[in-house]
PDB file of C-alpha atoms and ligand atoms in Angstrom:
ATOM      1  CA  MET S  18     112.696 116.189 138.935  1.00 93.00           C
ATOM      2  CA  ILE S  19     113.759 112.971 137.237  1.00 97.00           C
ATOM      3  CA  THR S  20     117.405 112.003 137.308  1.00 98.00           C
ATOM      4  CA  LEU S  21     118.838 109.333 135.101  1.00 98.00           C
ATOM      5  CA  THR S  22     122.178 108.291 133.672  1.00 98.00           C
ATOM      6  CA  VAL S  23     122.507 108.132 129.906  1.00 98.00           C
ATOM      7  CA  ASN S  24     125.607 106.551 128.420  1.00 98.00           C
ATOM      8  CA  GLY S  25     127.472 107.164 131.665  1.00 98.00           C
ATOM      9  CA  THR S  26     126.476 110.812 132.154  1.00 98.00           C
ATOM     10  CA  GLU S  27     123.930 111.901 134.742  1.00 98.00           C
ATOM     11  CA  HIS S  28     121.049 114.081 133.553  1.00 98.00           C
ATOM     12  CA  SER S  29     118.000 115.635 135.168  1.00 97.00           C
ATOM     13  CA  PHE S  30     114.647 116.315 133.551  1.00 97.00           C
ATOM     14  CA  ASP S  31     112.015 118.650 134.887  1.00 96.00           C
ATOM     15  CA  GLY S  32     109.240 118.169 132.315  1.00 95.00           C
ATOM     16  CA  ASP S  33     106.318 115.793 131.753  1.00 97.00           C
ATOM     17  CA  PRO S  34     107.068 112.487 133.505  1.00 97.00           C
ATOM     18  CA  GLU S  35     104.841 110.684 130.986  1.00 98.00           C
ATOM     19  CA  MET S  36     106.916 111.806 128.016  1.00 98.00           C
ATOM     20  CA  PRO S  37     108.327 108.786 126.169  1.00 98.00           C
ATOM     21  CA  LEU S  38     111.981 108.174 126.914  1.00 98.00           C
ATOM     22  CA  LEU S  39     112.527 108.075 123.142  1.00 98.00           C
ATOM     23  CA  TRP S  40     111.562 111.754 122.829  1.00 98.00           C
ATOM     24  CA  TYR S  41     113.941 112.661 125.618  1.00 98.00           C
ATOM     25  CA  LEU S  42     116.869 110.806 124.062  1.00 98.00           C
ATOM     26  CA  ARG S  43     116.325 112.142 120.552  1.00 98.00           C
ATOM     27  CA  ASP S  44     114.916 115.615 121.078  1.00 98.00           C
ATOM     28  CA  GLU S  45     116.422 116.713 124.386  1.00 97.00           C
ATOM     29  CA  LEU S  46     119.794 114.957 124.295  1.00 98.00           C
ATOM     30  CA  GLY S  47     120.246 114.777 120.517  1.00 98.00           C
ATOM     31  CA  LEU S  48     120.948 111.040 120.600  1.00 98.00           C
ATOM     32  CA  THR S  49     119.324 110.302 117.260  1.00 98.00           C
ATOM     33  CA  GLY S  50     120.834 106.848 116.812  1.00 98.00           C
ATOM     34  CA  THR S  51     117.727 105.430 118.460  1.00 98.00           C
ATOM     35  CA  LYS S  52     114.943 105.463 115.872  1.00 98.00           C
ATOM     36  CA  PHE S  53     111.198 106.025 115.938  1.00 98.00           C
ATOM     37  CA  GLY S  54     109.397 103.374 113.929  1.00 98.00           C
ATOM     38  CA  CYS S  55     105.894 102.421 115.043  1.00 98.00           C
ATOM     39  CA  GLY S  56     105.581 104.096 118.425  1.00 98.00           C
ATOM     40  CA  ILE S  57     103.503 101.187 119.745  1.00 98.00           C
ATOM     41  CA  ALA S  58     106.017  98.492 120.731  1.00 98.00           C
ATOM     42  CA  GLN S  59     105.669  96.596 117.465  1.00 98.00           C
ATOM     43  CA  CYS S  60     108.918  97.132 115.539  1.00 98.00           C
ATOM     44  CA  GLY S  61     111.879  97.448 117.935  1.00 98.00           C
ATOM     45  CA  ALA S  62     113.506 100.397 116.129  1.00 98.00           C
ATOM     46  CA  CYS S  63     113.632 102.269 119.456  1.00 98.00           C
ATOM     47  CA  THR S  64     115.356  99.518 121.479  1.00 98.00           C
ATOM     48  CA  ILE S  65     117.724 100.805 124.157  1.00 98.00           C
ATOM     49  CA  HIS S  66     119.069  99.239 127.352  1.00 98.00           C
ATOM     50  CA  LEU S  67     117.446 100.197 130.650  1.00 98.00           C
ATOM     51  CA  ASP S  68     119.600  98.891 133.495  1.00 98.00           C
ATOM     52  CA  GLY S  69     120.984  96.402 130.993  1.00 97.00           C
ATOM     53  CA  TYR S  70     117.641  95.122 129.710  1.00 97.00           C
ATOM     54  CA  PRO S  71     116.522  95.732 126.137  1.00 98.00           C
ATOM     55  CA  THR S  72     113.593  98.127 126.332  1.00 98.00           C
ATOM     56  CA  PHE S  73     111.350  99.878 123.819  1.00 98.00           C
ATOM     57  CA  ALA S  74     111.934 103.579 124.447  1.00 98.00           C
ATOM     58  CA  CYS S  75     108.787 104.582 122.516  1.00 98.00           C
ATOM     59  CA  ILE S  76     106.420 103.204 125.165  1.00 98.00           C
ATOM     60  CA  THR S  77     108.587 103.830 128.232  1.00 98.00           C
ATOM     61  CA  PRO S  78     107.671 107.005 130.133  1.00 98.00           C
ATOM     62  CA  ILE S  79     110.760 108.893 131.214  1.00 98.00           C
ATOM     63  CA  SER S  80     109.590 108.517 134.842  1.00 98.00           C
ATOM     64  CA  ILE S  81     110.346 104.766 134.613  1.00 98.00           C
ATOM     65  CA  ALA S  82     113.999 105.657 134.006  1.00 98.00           C
ATOM     66  CA  GLU S  83     114.304 107.561 137.303  1.00 98.00           C
ATOM     67  CA  GLY S  84     117.566 106.477 138.921  1.00 98.00           C
ATOM     68  CA  SER S  85     118.300 104.098 136.055  1.00 98.00           C
ATOM     69  CA  ASP S  86     121.173 103.519 133.717  1.00 98.00           C
ATOM     70  CA  VAL S  87     120.112 104.106 130.118  1.00 98.00           C
ATOM     71  CA  ARG S  88     122.351 103.052 127.277  1.00 98.00           C
ATOM     72  CA  THR S  89     121.812 103.911 123.637  1.00 98.00           C
ATOM     73  CA  ILE S  90     123.638 102.803 120.514  1.00 98.00           C
ATOM     74  CA  GLU S  91     125.944 105.814 120.928  1.00 98.00           C
ATOM     75  CA  GLY S  92     127.113 104.473 124.279  1.00 98.00           C
ATOM     76  CA  LEU S  93     127.181 100.757 123.608  1.00 98.00           C
ATOM     77  CA  ALA S  94     130.956 100.648 123.274  1.00 96.00           C
ATOM     78  CA  GLU S  95     133.416 103.507 123.467  1.00 90.00           C
ATOM     79  CA  ASN S  96     134.954 102.840 120.081  1.00 94.00           C
ATOM     80  CA  GLY S  97     132.043 101.098 118.408  1.00 95.00           C
ATOM     81  CA  ASP S  98     133.778  97.802 119.010  1.00 96.00           C
ATOM     82  CA  HIS S  99     131.232  95.760 120.924  1.00 97.00           C
ATOM     83  CA  PRO S 100     131.448  92.212 119.478  1.00 97.00           C
ATOM     84  CA  VAL S 101     128.003  92.680 117.952  1.00 98.00           C
ATOM     85  CA  GLN S 102     129.095  95.877 116.201  1.00 98.00           C
ATOM     86  CA  VAL S 103     132.261  94.197 114.938  1.00 98.00           C
ATOM     87  CA  ALA S 104     130.271  91.260 113.577  1.00 98.00           C
ATOM     88  CA  TRP S 105     127.733  93.621 111.995  1.00 98.00           C
ATOM     89  CA  ARG S 106     130.522  95.307 110.070  1.00 98.00           C
ATOM     90  CA  ASP S 107     132.294  92.060 109.167  1.00 98.00           C
ATOM     91  CA  LEU S 108     129.123  90.619 107.663  1.00 98.00           C
ATOM     92  CA  ASN S 109     127.748  93.849 106.186  1.00 98.00           C
ATOM     93  CA  VAL S 110     124.449  93.291 107.956  1.00 98.00           C
ATOM     94  CA  SER S 111     122.846  96.684 107.362  1.00 98.00           C
ATOM     95  CA  GLN S 112     120.821  97.516 104.293  1.00 98.00           C
ATOM     96  CA  CYS S 113     118.883 100.791 104.643  1.00 98.00           C
ATOM     97  CA  GLY S 114     120.005 100.831 108.283  1.00 97.00           C
ATOM     98  CA  TYR S 115     116.837 102.212 109.846  1.00 98.00           C
ATOM     99  CA  CYS S 116     116.161  99.244 112.116  1.00 98.00           C
ATOM    100  CA  GLN S 117     119.772  98.449 112.832  1.00 98.00           C
ATOM    101  CA  ALA S 118     120.479 100.431 116.005  1.00 98.00           C
ATOM    102  CA  GLY S 119     117.534  98.673 117.626  1.00 98.00           C
ATOM    103  CA  GLN S 120     118.654  95.310 116.258  1.00 98.00           C
ATOM    104  CA  ILE S 121     122.177  95.827 117.585  1.00 98.00           C
ATOM    105  CA  MET S 122     120.982  96.856 121.045  1.00 98.00           C
ATOM    106  CA  GLN S 123     118.675  93.836 121.228  1.00 98.00           C
ATOM    107  CA  ALA S 124     121.460  91.540 120.002  1.00 98.00           C
ATOM    108  CA  ALA S 125     124.047  93.037 122.375  1.00 98.00           C
ATOM    109  CA  ALA S 126     121.857  92.365 125.412  1.00 97.00           C
ATOM    110  CA  LEU S 127     121.355  88.803 124.219  1.00 97.00           C
ATOM    111  CA  VAL S 128     125.043  88.124 123.594  1.00 96.00           C
ATOM    112  CA  ASP S 129     126.044  89.773 126.872  1.00 94.00           C
ATOM    113  CA  THR S 130     123.653  87.710 128.997  1.00 92.00           C
ATOM    114  CA  THR S 131     123.393  84.317 127.273  1.00 88.00           C
ATOM    115  CA  PRO S 132     126.658  82.422 126.808  1.00 79.00           C
ATOM    116  CA  ASP S 133     125.457  79.520 124.657  1.00 86.00           C
ATOM    117  CA  LEU S 134     123.066  80.755 122.030  1.00 91.00           C
ATOM    118  CA  THR S 135     120.948  78.369 119.986  1.00 92.00           C
ATOM    119  CA  ASP S 136     119.252  79.365 116.737  1.00 92.00           C
ATOM    120  CA  GLU S 137     115.982  79.265 118.652  1.00 93.00           C
ATOM    121  CA  ASP S 138     117.293  81.662 121.317  1.00 93.00           C
ATOM    122  CA  ILE S 139     118.275  84.085 118.599  1.00 96.00           C
ATOM    123  CA  ASP S 140     115.022  83.774 116.677  1.00 95.00           C
ATOM    124  CA  VAL S 141     112.797  84.138 119.756  1.00 96.00           C
ATOM    125  CA  VAL S 142     114.565  87.226 121.069  1.00 97.00           C
ATOM    126  CA  MET S 143     115.154  88.902 117.726  1.00 98.00           C
ATOM    127  CA  SER S 144     111.527  88.427 116.662  1.00 97.00           C
ATOM    128  CA  ALA S 145     110.892  91.610 118.692  1.00 96.00           C
ATOM    129  CA  ASN S 146     112.808  93.609 116.074  1.00 98.00           C
ATOM    130  CA  LEU S 147     111.493  93.966 112.544  1.00 98.00           C
ATOM    131  CA  CYS S 148     113.536  94.730 109.437  1.00 98.00           C
ATOM    132  CA  ARG S 149     111.656  95.831 106.362  1.00 97.00           C
ATOM    133  CA  CYS S 150     114.767  95.174 104.262  1.00 98.00           C
ATOM    134  CA  GLY S 151     114.842  91.515 105.338  1.00 97.00           C
ATOM    135  CA  THR S 152     118.375  91.372 106.717  1.00 98.00           C
ATOM    136  CA  TYR S 153     117.408  88.542 109.081  1.00 96.00           C
ATOM    137  CA  PRO S 154     119.839  85.885 107.763  1.00 96.00           C
ATOM    138  CA  ARG S 155     122.783  88.263 108.193  1.00 97.00           C
ATOM    139  CA  ILE S 156     121.548  89.365 111.612  1.00 98.00           C
ATOM    140  CA  ARG S 157     121.453  85.774 112.800  1.00 97.00           C
ATOM    141  CA  ALA S 158     124.914  85.042 111.364  1.00 97.00           C
ATOM    142  CA  ALA S 159     126.375  88.152 112.977  1.00 97.00           C
ATOM    143  CA  ILE S 160     124.907  87.275 116.370  1.00 97.00           C
ATOM    144  CA  LYS S 161     126.487  83.832 116.112  1.00 96.00           C
ATOM    145  CA  GLN S 162     129.840  85.392 115.272  1.00 96.00           C
ATOM    146  CA  ALA S 163     129.545  87.823 118.192  1.00 96.00           C
ATOM    147  CA  ALA S 164     128.555  85.056 120.597  1.00 94.00           C
ATOM    148  CA  GLN S 165     131.560  83.035 119.450  1.00 92.00           C
ATOM    149  CA  ALA S 166     133.834  86.045 119.950  1.00 90.00           C
ATOM    150  CA  ARG S 167     132.499  86.414 123.500  1.00 83.00           C
ATOM    151  CA  THR S 168     133.646  82.864 124.373  1.00 80.00           C
ATOM    152  CA  GLU S 169     137.181  83.235 122.979  1.00 77.00           C
TER     153      GLU S 169
HETATM  154  S1  FES W 215     109.228 102.591 117.665  1.00 87.19           S
HETATM  155 FE1  FES W 215     109.313 101.545 119.545  1.00 87.19          FE
HETATM  156  S2  FES W 215     108.809  99.506 119.043  1.00 87.19           S
HETATM  157 FE2  FES W 215     108.516 100.589 117.182  1.00 87.19          FE
HETATM  158  S1  FES W 216     118.062  97.440 107.284  1.00 87.19           S
HETATM  159 FE1  FES W 216     116.365  98.492 106.434  1.00 87.19          FE
HETATM  160  S2  FES W 216     114.786  98.219 107.895  1.00 87.19           S
HETATM  161 FE2  FES W 216     116.354  96.898 108.558  1.00 87.19          FE
END
């Protein structure tokens, strides 16, 4: 039996411990905000937080999450008002939107853990998340706005 906390609620899972965490979140819990893109750790669409660290759910067996705190886009902020989400809306970052939950989760971990962000910090970390629509300039601007909001 695997027990884990997802967005503040404890769950147990009695199935295949090798099943990707992404399948569990989407298919068992119905948390479809986290997307399946490549399935091989190349695109970042499936980024969630595992004990606060951005993690690709597509290549993470559910057994790794035993006893851990998992957070998905649905649980990032109670009212959708994490500074990254606010900045995303202010700057109309999303285009098709498919990559954006993963982008936001990656960006939120960065903003939450690094007080003074340089352009290089942003580019290095966010290079893990691909956007086929090319929203990168707005993503970078929104992260800067969110980082600024964190220091105010
Ligand atoms: S779906 Fe997980 S990195 Fe692409
Ligand atoms: S907004 Fe379309 S893939 Fe990023």
